[in-house]
Structures are given as structure tokens and as C-alpha cells.
PDB file of N, CA and C in Angstrom:
ATOM      1  N   MET A 126     -12.681  -3.538  18.249  1.00 77.00           N
ATOM      2  CA  MET A 126     -12.548  -4.426  17.113  1.00 77.00           C
ATOM      3  C   MET A 126     -12.962  -3.711  15.825  1.00 77.00           C
ATOM      4  N   TYR A 127     -14.043  -2.935  15.906  1.00 86.00           N
ATOM      5  CA  TYR A 127     -14.513  -2.226  14.720  1.00 86.00           C
ATOM      6  C   TYR A 127     -13.536  -1.141  14.295  1.00 86.00           C
ATOM      7  N   ILE A 128     -12.868  -0.546  15.267  1.00 91.00           N
ATOM      8  CA  ILE A 128     -11.897   0.497  14.938  1.00 91.00           C
ATOM      9  C   ILE A 128     -10.729  -0.098  14.160  1.00 91.00           C
ATOM     10  N   ILE A 129     -10.315  -1.303  14.531  1.00 91.00           N
ATOM     11  CA  ILE A 129      -9.226  -1.967  13.816  1.00 91.00           C
ATOM     12  C   ILE A 129      -9.648  -2.290  12.392  1.00 91.00           C
ATOM     13  N   LYS A 130     -10.874  -2.757  12.215  1.00 91.00           N
ATOM     14  CA  LYS A 130     -11.379  -3.055  10.866  1.00 91.00           C
ATOM     15  C   LYS A 130     -11.449  -1.794  10.012  1.00 91.00           C
ATOM     16  N   ILE A 131     -11.912  -0.716  10.592  1.00 93.00           N
ATOM     17  CA  ILE A 131     -11.988   0.552   9.854  1.00 93.00           C
ATOM     18  C   ILE A 131     -10.590   1.025   9.487  1.00 93.00           C
ATOM     19  N   PHE A 132      -9.629   0.886  10.418  1.00 92.00           N
ATOM     20  CA  PHE A 132      -8.252   1.278  10.137  1.00 92.00           C
ATOM     21  C   PHE A 132      -7.672   0.443   8.991  1.00 92.00           C
ATOM     22  N   ILE A 133      -7.937  -0.851   8.970  1.00 92.00           N
ATOM     23  CA  ILE A 133      -7.441  -1.705   7.882  1.00 92.00           C
ATOM     24  C   ILE A 133      -8.104  -1.320   6.559  1.00 92.00           C
ATOM     25  N   GLN A 134      -9.383  -0.978   6.595  1.00 94.00           N
ATOM     26  CA  GLN A 134     -10.064  -0.540   5.379  1.00 94.00           C
ATOM     27  C   GLN A 134      -9.461   0.761   4.861  1.00 94.00           C
ATOM     28  N   VAL A 135      -9.127   1.669   5.762  1.00 93.00           N
ATOM     29  CA  VAL A 135      -8.468   2.918   5.362  1.00 93.00           C
ATOM     30  C   VAL A 135      -7.106   2.604   4.746  1.00 93.00           C
ATOM     31  N   LEU A 136      -6.383   1.643   5.326  1.00 93.00           N
ATOM     32  CA  LEU A 136      -5.090   1.260   4.769  1.00 93.00           C
ATOM     33  C   LEU A 136      -5.227   0.664   3.368  1.00 93.00           C
ATOM     34  N   ILE A 137      -6.282  -0.092   3.134  1.00 94.00           N
ATOM     35  CA  ILE A 137      -6.499  -0.674   1.799  1.00 94.00           C
ATOM     36  C   ILE A 137      -6.752   0.437   0.776  1.00 94.00           C
ATOM     37  N   VAL A 138      -7.613   1.380   1.124  1.00 94.00           N
ATOM     38  CA  VAL A 138      -7.873   2.515   0.223  1.00 94.00           C
ATOM     39  C   VAL A 138      -6.601   3.336   0.049  1.00 94.00           C
ATOM     40  N   GLY A 139      -5.879   3.545   1.142  1.00 93.00           N
ATOM     41  CA  GLY A 139      -4.613   4.278   1.071  1.00 93.00           C
ATOM     42  C   GLY A 139      -3.588   3.575   0.201  1.00 93.00           C
ATOM     43  N   LEU A 140      -3.548   2.251   0.266  1.00 93.00           N
ATOM     44  CA  LEU A 140      -2.627   1.482  -0.579  1.00 93.00           C
ATOM     45  C   LEU A 140      -2.952   1.670  -2.052  1.00 93.00           C
ATOM     46  N   PHE A 141      -4.234   1.658  -2.367  1.00 93.00           N
ATOM     47  CA  PHE A 141      -4.644   1.869  -3.756  1.00 93.00           C
ATOM     48  C   PHE A 141      -4.242   3.259  -4.239  1.00 93.00           C
ATOM     49  N   LEU A 142      -4.573   4.279  -3.455  1.00 92.00           N
ATOM     50  CA  LEU A 142      -4.236   5.649  -3.849  1.00 92.00           C
ATOM     51  C   LEU A 142      -2.728   5.861  -3.873  1.00 92.00           C
ATOM     52  N   TYR A 143      -2.024   5.263  -2.932  1.00 92.00           N
ATOM     53  CA  TYR A 143      -0.563   5.371  -2.891  1.00 92.00           C
ATOM     54  C   TYR A 143       0.046   4.818  -4.173  1.00 92.00           C
ATOM     55  N   SER A 144      -0.431   3.654  -4.602  1.00 91.00           N
ATOM     56  CA  SER A 144       0.133   3.043  -5.815  1.00 91.00           C
ATOM     57  C   SER A 144      -0.178   3.874  -7.059  1.00 91.00           C
ATOM     58  N   LYS A 145      -1.327   4.528  -7.078  1.00 92.00           N
ATOM     59  CA  LYS A 145      -1.699   5.358  -8.229  1.00 92.00           C
ATOM     60  C   LYS A 145      -0.965   6.695  -8.242  1.00 92.00           C
ATOM     61  N   LEU A 146      -0.698   7.260  -7.069  1.00 93.00           N
ATOM     62  CA  LEU A 146      -0.106   8.598  -6.989  1.00 93.00           C
ATOM     63  C   LEU A 146       1.409   8.599  -6.862  1.00 93.00           C
ATOM     64  N   LEU A 147       2.016   7.456  -6.615  1.00 90.00           N
ATOM     65  CA  LEU A 147       3.461   7.400  -6.416  1.00 90.00           C
ATOM     66  C   LEU A 147       4.251   8.022  -7.573  1.00 90.00           C
ATOM     67  N   PRO A 148       3.898   7.762  -8.838  1.00 91.00           N
ATOM     68  CA  PRO A 148       4.664   8.393  -9.917  1.00 91.00           C
ATOM     69  C   PRO A 148       4.497   9.916  -9.988  1.00 91.00           C
ATOM     70  N   TYR A 149       3.443  10.441  -9.362  1.00 93.00           N
ATOM     71  CA  TYR A 149       3.135  11.868  -9.452  1.00 93.00           C
ATOM     72  C   TYR A 149       3.301  12.589  -8.124  1.00 93.00           C
ATOM     73  N   LYS A 150       4.047  12.017  -7.177  1.00 90.00           N
ATOM     74  CA  LYS A 150       4.118  12.590  -5.838  1.00 90.00           C
ATOM     75  C   LYS A 150       4.715  13.999  -5.830  1.00 90.00           C
ATOM     76  N   ASP A 151       5.563  14.328  -6.790  1.00 91.00           N
ATOM     77  CA  ASP A 151       6.155  15.663  -6.840  1.00 91.00           C
ATOM     78  C   ASP A 151       5.171  16.728  -7.324  1.00 91.00           C
ATOM     79  N   LYS A 152       4.099  16.306  -7.956  1.00 92.00           N
ATOM     80  CA  LYS A 152       3.117  17.249  -8.499  1.00 92.00           C
ATOM     81  C   LYS A 152       1.935  17.491  -7.565  1.00 92.00           C
ATOM     82  N   LEU A 153       1.875  16.804  -6.426  1.00 93.00           N
ATOM     83  CA  LEU A 153       0.750  16.954  -5.508  1.00 93.00           C
ATOM     84  C   LEU A 153       0.811  18.310  -4.808  1.00 93.00           C
ATOM     85  N   ASN A 154      -0.375  18.888  -4.553  1.00 92.00           N
ATOM     86  CA  ASN A 154      -0.384  20.138  -3.789  1.00 92.00           C
ATOM     87  C   ASN A 154      -0.145  19.824  -2.320  1.00 92.00           C
ATOM     88  N   LEU A 155       0.021  20.840  -1.485  1.00 91.00           N
ATOM     89  CA  LEU A 155       0.449  20.651  -0.101  1.00 91.00           C
ATOM     90  C   LEU A 155      -0.524  19.802   0.718  1.00 91.00           C
ATOM     91  N   ARG A 156      -1.806  20.002   0.515  1.00 89.00           N
ATOM     92  CA  ARG A 156      -2.806  19.252   1.281  1.00 89.00           C
ATOM     93  C   ARG A 156      -2.681  17.758   1.004  1.00 89.00           C
ATOM     94  N   TYR A 157      -2.636  17.408  -0.259  1.00 91.00           N
ATOM     95  CA  TYR A 157      -2.595  15.994  -0.611  1.00 91.00           C
ATOM     96  C   TYR A 157      -1.201  15.406  -0.435  1.00 91.00           C
ATOM     97  N   ARG A 158      -0.182  16.232  -0.495  1.00 92.00           N
ATOM     98  CA  ARG A 158       1.177  15.750  -0.254  1.00 92.00           C
ATOM     99  C   ARG A 158       1.324  15.286   1.195  1.00 92.00           C
ATOM    100  N   GLY A 159       0.678  15.985   2.111  1.00 91.00           N
ATOM    101  CA  GLY A 159       0.716  15.577   3.516  1.00 91.00           C
ATOM    102  C   GLY A 159       0.065  14.224   3.736  1.00 91.00           C
ATOM    103  N   ILE A 160      -1.085  14.019   3.101  1.00 91.00           N
ATOM    104  CA  ILE A 160      -1.766  12.726   3.198  1.00 91.00           C
ATOM    105  C   ILE A 160      -0.922  11.643   2.542  1.00 91.00           C
ATOM    106  N   PHE A 161      -0.343  11.953   1.382  1.00 92.00           N
ATOM    107  CA  PHE A 161       0.517  10.988   0.696  1.00 92.00           C
ATOM    108  C   PHE A 161       1.718  10.634   1.566  1.00 92.00           C
ATOM    109  N   ASN A 162       2.328  11.633   2.203  1.00 93.00           N
ATOM    110  CA  ASN A 162       3.487  11.376   3.058  1.00 93.00           C
ATOM    111  C   ASN A 162       3.125  10.514   4.260  1.00 93.00           C
ATOM    112  N   PHE A 163       1.897  10.668   4.777  1.00 93.00           N
ATOM    113  CA  PHE A 163       1.435   9.817   5.870  1.00 93.00           C
ATOM    114  C   PHE A 163       1.430   8.355   5.437  1.00 93.00           C
ATOM    115  N   PHE A 164       0.813   8.080   4.288  1.00 92.00           N
ATOM    116  CA  PHE A 164       0.761   6.702   3.801  1.00 92.00           C
ATOM    117  C   PHE A 164       2.141   6.219   3.366  1.00 92.00           C
ATOM    118  N   ASP A 165       2.956   7.116   2.854  1.00 93.00           N
ATOM    119  CA  ASP A 165       4.320   6.747   2.471  1.00 93.00           C
ATOM    120  C   ASP A 165       5.123   6.311   3.695  1.00 93.00           C
ATOM    121  N   SER A 166       4.910   6.988   4.815  1.00 94.00           N
ATOM    122  CA  SER A 166       5.635   6.611   6.040  1.00 94.00           C
ATOM    123  C   SER A 166       5.190   5.245   6.556  1.00 94.00           C
ATOM    124  N   ILE A 167       3.984   4.833   6.225  1.00 93.00           N
ATOM    125  CA  ILE A 167       3.493   3.506   6.622  1.00 93.00           C
ATOM    126  C   ILE A 167       3.959   2.441   5.633  1.00 93.00           C
ATOM    127  N   PHE A 168       3.784   2.718   4.337  1.00 93.00           N
ATOM    128  CA  PHE A 168       4.000   1.672   3.334  1.00 93.00           C
ATOM    129  C   PHE A 168       5.461   1.483   2.935  1.00 93.00           C
ATOM    130  N   SER A 169       6.256   2.515   2.929  1.00 92.00           N
ATOM    131  CA  SER A 169       7.657   2.372   2.500  1.00 92.00           C
ATOM    132  C   SER A 169       8.433   1.353   3.329  1.00 92.00           C
ATOM    133  N   PRO A 170       8.372   1.418   4.664  1.00 94.00           N
ATOM    134  CA  PRO A 170       9.084   0.383   5.438  1.00 94.00           C
ATOM    135  C   PRO A 170       8.535  -1.027   5.197  1.00 94.00           C
ATOM    136  N   LEU A 171       7.198  -1.127   5.034  1.00 92.00           N
ATOM    137  CA  LEU A 171       6.614  -2.442   4.754  1.00 92.00           C
ATOM    138  C   LEU A 171       7.079  -2.986   3.407  1.00 92.00           C
ATOM    139  N   PHE A 172       7.100  -2.116   2.389  1.00 92.00           N
ATOM    140  CA  PHE A 172       7.550  -2.551   1.069  1.00 92.00           C
ATOM    141  C   PHE A 172       9.023  -2.939   1.086  1.00 92.00           C
ATOM    142  N   ASN A 173       9.840  -2.163   1.784  1.00 92.00           N
ATOM    143  CA  ASN A 173      11.263  -2.491   1.861  1.00 92.00           C
ATOM    144  C   ASN A 173      11.475  -3.830   2.548  1.00 92.00           C
ATOM    145  N   PHE A 174      10.707  -4.108   3.588  1.00 93.00           N
ATOM    146  CA  PHE A 174      10.810  -5.394   4.276  1.00 93.00           C
ATOM    147  C   PHE A 174      10.332  -6.533   3.376  1.00 93.00           C
ATOM    148  N   LEU A 175       9.190  -6.334   2.709  1.00 92.00           N
ATOM    149  CA  LEU A 175       8.638  -7.395   1.862  1.00 92.00           C
ATOM    150  C   LEU A 175       9.507  -7.666   0.633  1.00 92.00           C
ATOM    151  N   LYS A 176      10.200  -6.650   0.132  1.00 90.00           N
ATOM    152  CA  LYS A 176      11.053  -6.854  -1.044  1.00 90.00           C
ATOM    153  C   LYS A 176      12.203  -7.808  -0.762  1.00 90.00           C
ATOM    154  N   THR A 177      12.592  -7.943   0.509  1.00 91.00           N
ATOM    155  CA  THR A 177      13.648  -8.893   0.850  1.00 91.00           C
ATOM    156  C   THR A 177      13.129 -10.333   0.825  1.00 91.00           C
ATOM    157  N   MET A 178      11.812 -10.499   0.979  1.00 91.00           N
ATOM    158  CA  MET A 178      11.227 -11.833   1.040  1.00 91.00           C
ATOM    159  C   MET A 178      10.511 -12.230  -0.244  1.00 91.00           C
ATOM    160  N   VAL A 179       9.923 -11.273  -0.942  1.00 89.00           N
ATOM    161  CA  VAL A 179       9.114 -11.557  -2.132  1.00 89.00           C
ATOM    162  C   VAL A 179       9.826 -10.991  -3.349  1.00 89.00           C
ATOM    163  N   LYS A 180      10.119 -11.846  -4.286  1.00 89.00           N
ATOM    164  CA  LYS A 180      10.806 -11.427  -5.503  1.00 89.00           C
ATOM    165  C   LYS A 180       9.778 -11.050  -6.573  1.00 89.00           C
ATOM    166  N   PRO A 181      10.155 -10.188  -7.511  1.00 88.00           N
ATOM    167  CA  PRO A 181       9.234  -9.839  -8.610  1.00 88.00           C
ATOM    168  C   PRO A 181       8.842 -11.072  -9.422  1.00 88.00           C
ATOM    169  N   PHE A 182       7.618 -11.077  -9.901  1.00 87.00           N
ATOM    170  CA  PHE A 182       7.076 -12.199 -10.674  1.00 87.00           C
ATOM    171  C   PHE A 182       7.271 -11.917 -12.158  1.00 87.00           C
ATOM    172  N   GLN A 183       7.971 -12.820 -12.832  1.00 89.00           N
ATOM    173  CA  GLN A 183       8.277 -12.665 -14.257  1.00 89.00           C
ATOM    174  C   GLN A 183       7.018 -12.932 -15.078  1.00 89.00           C
ATOM    175  N   VAL A 184       6.583 -11.963 -15.873  1.00 89.00           N
ATOM    176  CA  VAL A 184       5.383 -12.115 -16.693  1.00 89.00           C
ATOM    177  C   VAL A 184       5.682 -12.035 -18.179  1.00 89.00           C
ATOM    178  N   GLY A 185       6.928 -11.816 -18.526  1.00 88.00           N
ATOM    179  CA  GLY A 185       7.316 -11.735 -19.930  1.00 88.00           C
ATOM    180  C   GLY A 185       8.810 -11.545 -20.024  1.00 88.00           C
ATOM    181  N   VAL A 186       9.282 -11.414 -21.237  1.00 89.00           N
ATOM    182  CA  VAL A 186      10.706 -11.225 -21.462  1.00 89.00           C
ATOM    183  C   VAL A 186      11.089  -9.815 -20.989  1.00 89.00           C
ATOM    184  N   GLY A 187      11.894  -9.758 -19.953  1.00 87.00           N
ATOM    185  CA  GLY A 187      12.314  -8.471 -19.405  1.00 87.00           C
ATOM    186  C   GLY A 187      11.199  -7.707 -18.716  1.00 87.00           C
ATOM    187  N   LEU A 188      10.124  -8.399 -18.345  1.00 91.00           N
ATOM    188  CA  LEU A 188       8.966  -7.755 -17.728  1.00 91.00           C
ATOM    189  C   LEU A 188       8.587  -8.512 -16.462  1.00 91.00           C
ATOM    190  N   ALA A 189       8.626  -7.815 -15.329  1.00 87.00           N
ATOM    191  CA  ALA A 189       8.292  -8.433 -14.052  1.00 87.00           C
ATOM    192  C   ALA A 189       7.360  -7.518 -13.269  1.00 87.00           C
ATOM    193  N   VAL A 190       6.518  -8.127 -12.450  1.00 87.00           N
ATOM    194  CA  VAL A 190       5.557  -7.392 -11.629  1.00 87.00           C
ATOM    195  C   VAL A 190       6.043  -7.408 -10.190  1.00 87.00           C
ATOM    196  N   ASP A 191       6.079  -6.215  -9.572  1.00 86.00           N
ATOM    197  CA  ASP A 191       6.439  -6.112  -8.165  1.00 86.00           C
ATOM    198  C   ASP A 191       5.284  -6.667  -7.337  1.00 86.00           C
ATOM    199  N   MET A 192       5.538  -7.729  -6.611  1.00 89.00           N
ATOM    200  CA  MET A 192       4.484  -8.431  -5.887  1.00 89.00           C
ATOM    201  C   MET A 192       4.248  -7.899  -4.474  1.00 89.00           C
ATOM    202  N   THR A 193       5.046  -6.937  -4.022  1.00 90.00           N
ATOM    203  CA  THR A 193       4.931  -6.493  -2.641  1.00 90.00           C
ATOM    204  C   THR A 193       3.581  -5.840  -2.346  1.00 90.00           C
ATOM    205  N   GLN A 194       3.058  -5.055  -3.278  1.00 89.00           N
ATOM    206  CA  GLN A 194       1.764  -4.420  -3.051  1.00 89.00           C
ATOM    207  C   GLN A 194       0.645  -5.457  -3.030  1.00 89.00           C
ATOM    208  N   ILE A 195       0.747  -6.456  -3.878  1.00 90.00           N
ATOM    209  CA  ILE A 195      -0.272  -7.505  -3.920  1.00 90.00           C
ATOM    210  C   ILE A 195      -0.229  -8.334  -2.642  1.00 90.00           C
ATOM    211  N   VAL A 196       0.971  -8.658  -2.178  1.00 91.00           N
ATOM    212  CA  VAL A 196       1.110  -9.421  -0.931  1.00 91.00           C
ATOM    213  C   VAL A 196       0.553  -8.622   0.240  1.00 91.00           C
ATOM    214  N   LEU A 197       0.851  -7.339   0.292  1.00 92.00           N
ATOM    215  CA  LEU A 197       0.333  -6.499   1.366  1.00 92.00           C
ATOM    216  C   LEU A 197      -1.190  -6.406   1.311  1.00 92.00           C
ATOM    217  N   LEU A 198      -1.756  -6.295   0.132  1.00 92.00           N
ATOM    218  CA  LEU A 198      -3.214  -6.273  -0.022  1.00 92.00           C
ATOM    219  C   LEU A 198      -3.822  -7.585   0.467  1.00 92.00           C
ATOM    220  N   ILE A 199      -3.221  -8.702   0.134  1.00 92.00           N
ATOM    221  CA  ILE A 199      -3.718 -10.007   0.589  1.00 92.00           C
ATOM    222  C   ILE A 199      -3.656 -10.103   2.109  1.00 92.00           C
ATOM    223  N   ILE A 200      -2.583  -9.602   2.702  1.00 91.00           N
ATOM    224  CA  ILE A 200      -2.463  -9.605   4.157  1.00 91.00           C
ATOM    225  C   ILE A 200      -3.569  -8.765   4.791  1.00 91.00           C
ATOM    226  N   PHE A 201      -3.810  -7.572   4.249  1.00 93.00           N
ATOM    227  CA  PHE A 201      -4.874  -6.714   4.783  1.00 93.00           C
ATOM    228  C   PHE A 201      -6.243  -7.373   4.650  1.00 93.00           C
ATOM    229  N   LEU A 202      -6.510  -7.984   3.504  1.00 94.00           N
ATOM    230  CA  LEU A 202      -7.807  -8.641   3.299  1.00 94.00           C
ATOM    231  C   LEU A 202      -7.974  -9.836   4.230  1.00 94.00           C
ATOM    232  N   MET A 203      -6.907 -10.576   4.450  1.00 94.00           N
ATOM    233  CA  MET A 203      -6.983 -11.701   5.389  1.00 94.00           C
ATOM    234  C   MET A 203      -7.224 -11.208   6.813  1.00 94.00           C
ATOM    235  N   LEU A 204      -6.575 -10.116   7.193  1.00 92.00           N
ATOM    236  CA  LEU A 204      -6.819  -9.543   8.523  1.00 92.00           C
ATOM    237  C   LEU A 204      -8.275  -9.120   8.688  1.00 92.00           C
ATOM    238  N   LEU A 205      -8.832  -8.512   7.653  1.00 91.00           N
ATOM    239  CA  LEU A 205     -10.252  -8.114   7.717  1.00 91.00           C
ATOM    240  C   LEU A 205     -11.147  -9.318   7.874  1.00 91.00           C
ATOM    241  N   ASN A 206     -10.804 -10.398   7.210  1.00 89.00           N
ATOM    242  CA  ASN A 206     -11.627 -11.607   7.257  1.00 89.00           C
ATOM    243  C   ASN A 206     -11.575 -12.284   8.627  1.00 89.00           C
ATOM    244  N   PHE A 207     -10.410 -12.261   9.260  1.00 88.00           N
ATOM    245  CA  PHE A 207     -10.248 -12.987  10.518  1.00 88.00           C
ATOM    246  C   PHE A 207     -10.552 -12.159  11.759  1.00 88.00           C
ATOM    247  N   LEU A 208     -10.708 -10.853  11.622  1.00 83.00           N
ATOM    248  CA  LEU A 208     -11.043 -10.020  12.797  1.00 83.00           C
ATOM    249  C   LEU A 208     -12.532  -9.913  12.992  1.00 83.00           C
TER     250      LEU A 208
END
């Protein structure tokens, strides 16, 4: 049970770093590119699946927020709470 909680905590930290480094993925050195690719292989399919169900949230004229990362974070936090 503790291993699952630790894995979810790693995924939460990975989600944060993934969202921050995504625009700069081409500039990462080899060591960090490998770690980024690991999280990319986990999060990309999840984001693609969630984008079919969750639409961007309109916050202004021509401005919308992609809600998939927030929904995934909420799911991870709920899993931590219930395990």
C-alpha cells in the first residue's frame, strides 16, 4: 500500500515537472531527457484520453485553460486520500 502511495506522489511531482519542462523538452540534456521521456510516456496517453472527455475552460476572450492536467492532479490527490 505504501509503495502505491509513493508511486502516486512521484507521479504528482513528475506531473509538475512535466508541465514546466514541456516547452523546453528539446533543450534538455540526455540525462534529463530520459527522465522526461519516461513521464511523457505515462502522461501523453492519459492527456490524449482526457482531452476527449474534458474540454478547455474559457477564462477570457480567446483564452482557455487546458483542464486535463488539473483533472489528472485531482485524480492523483483523490487516490492518495482514499488509499
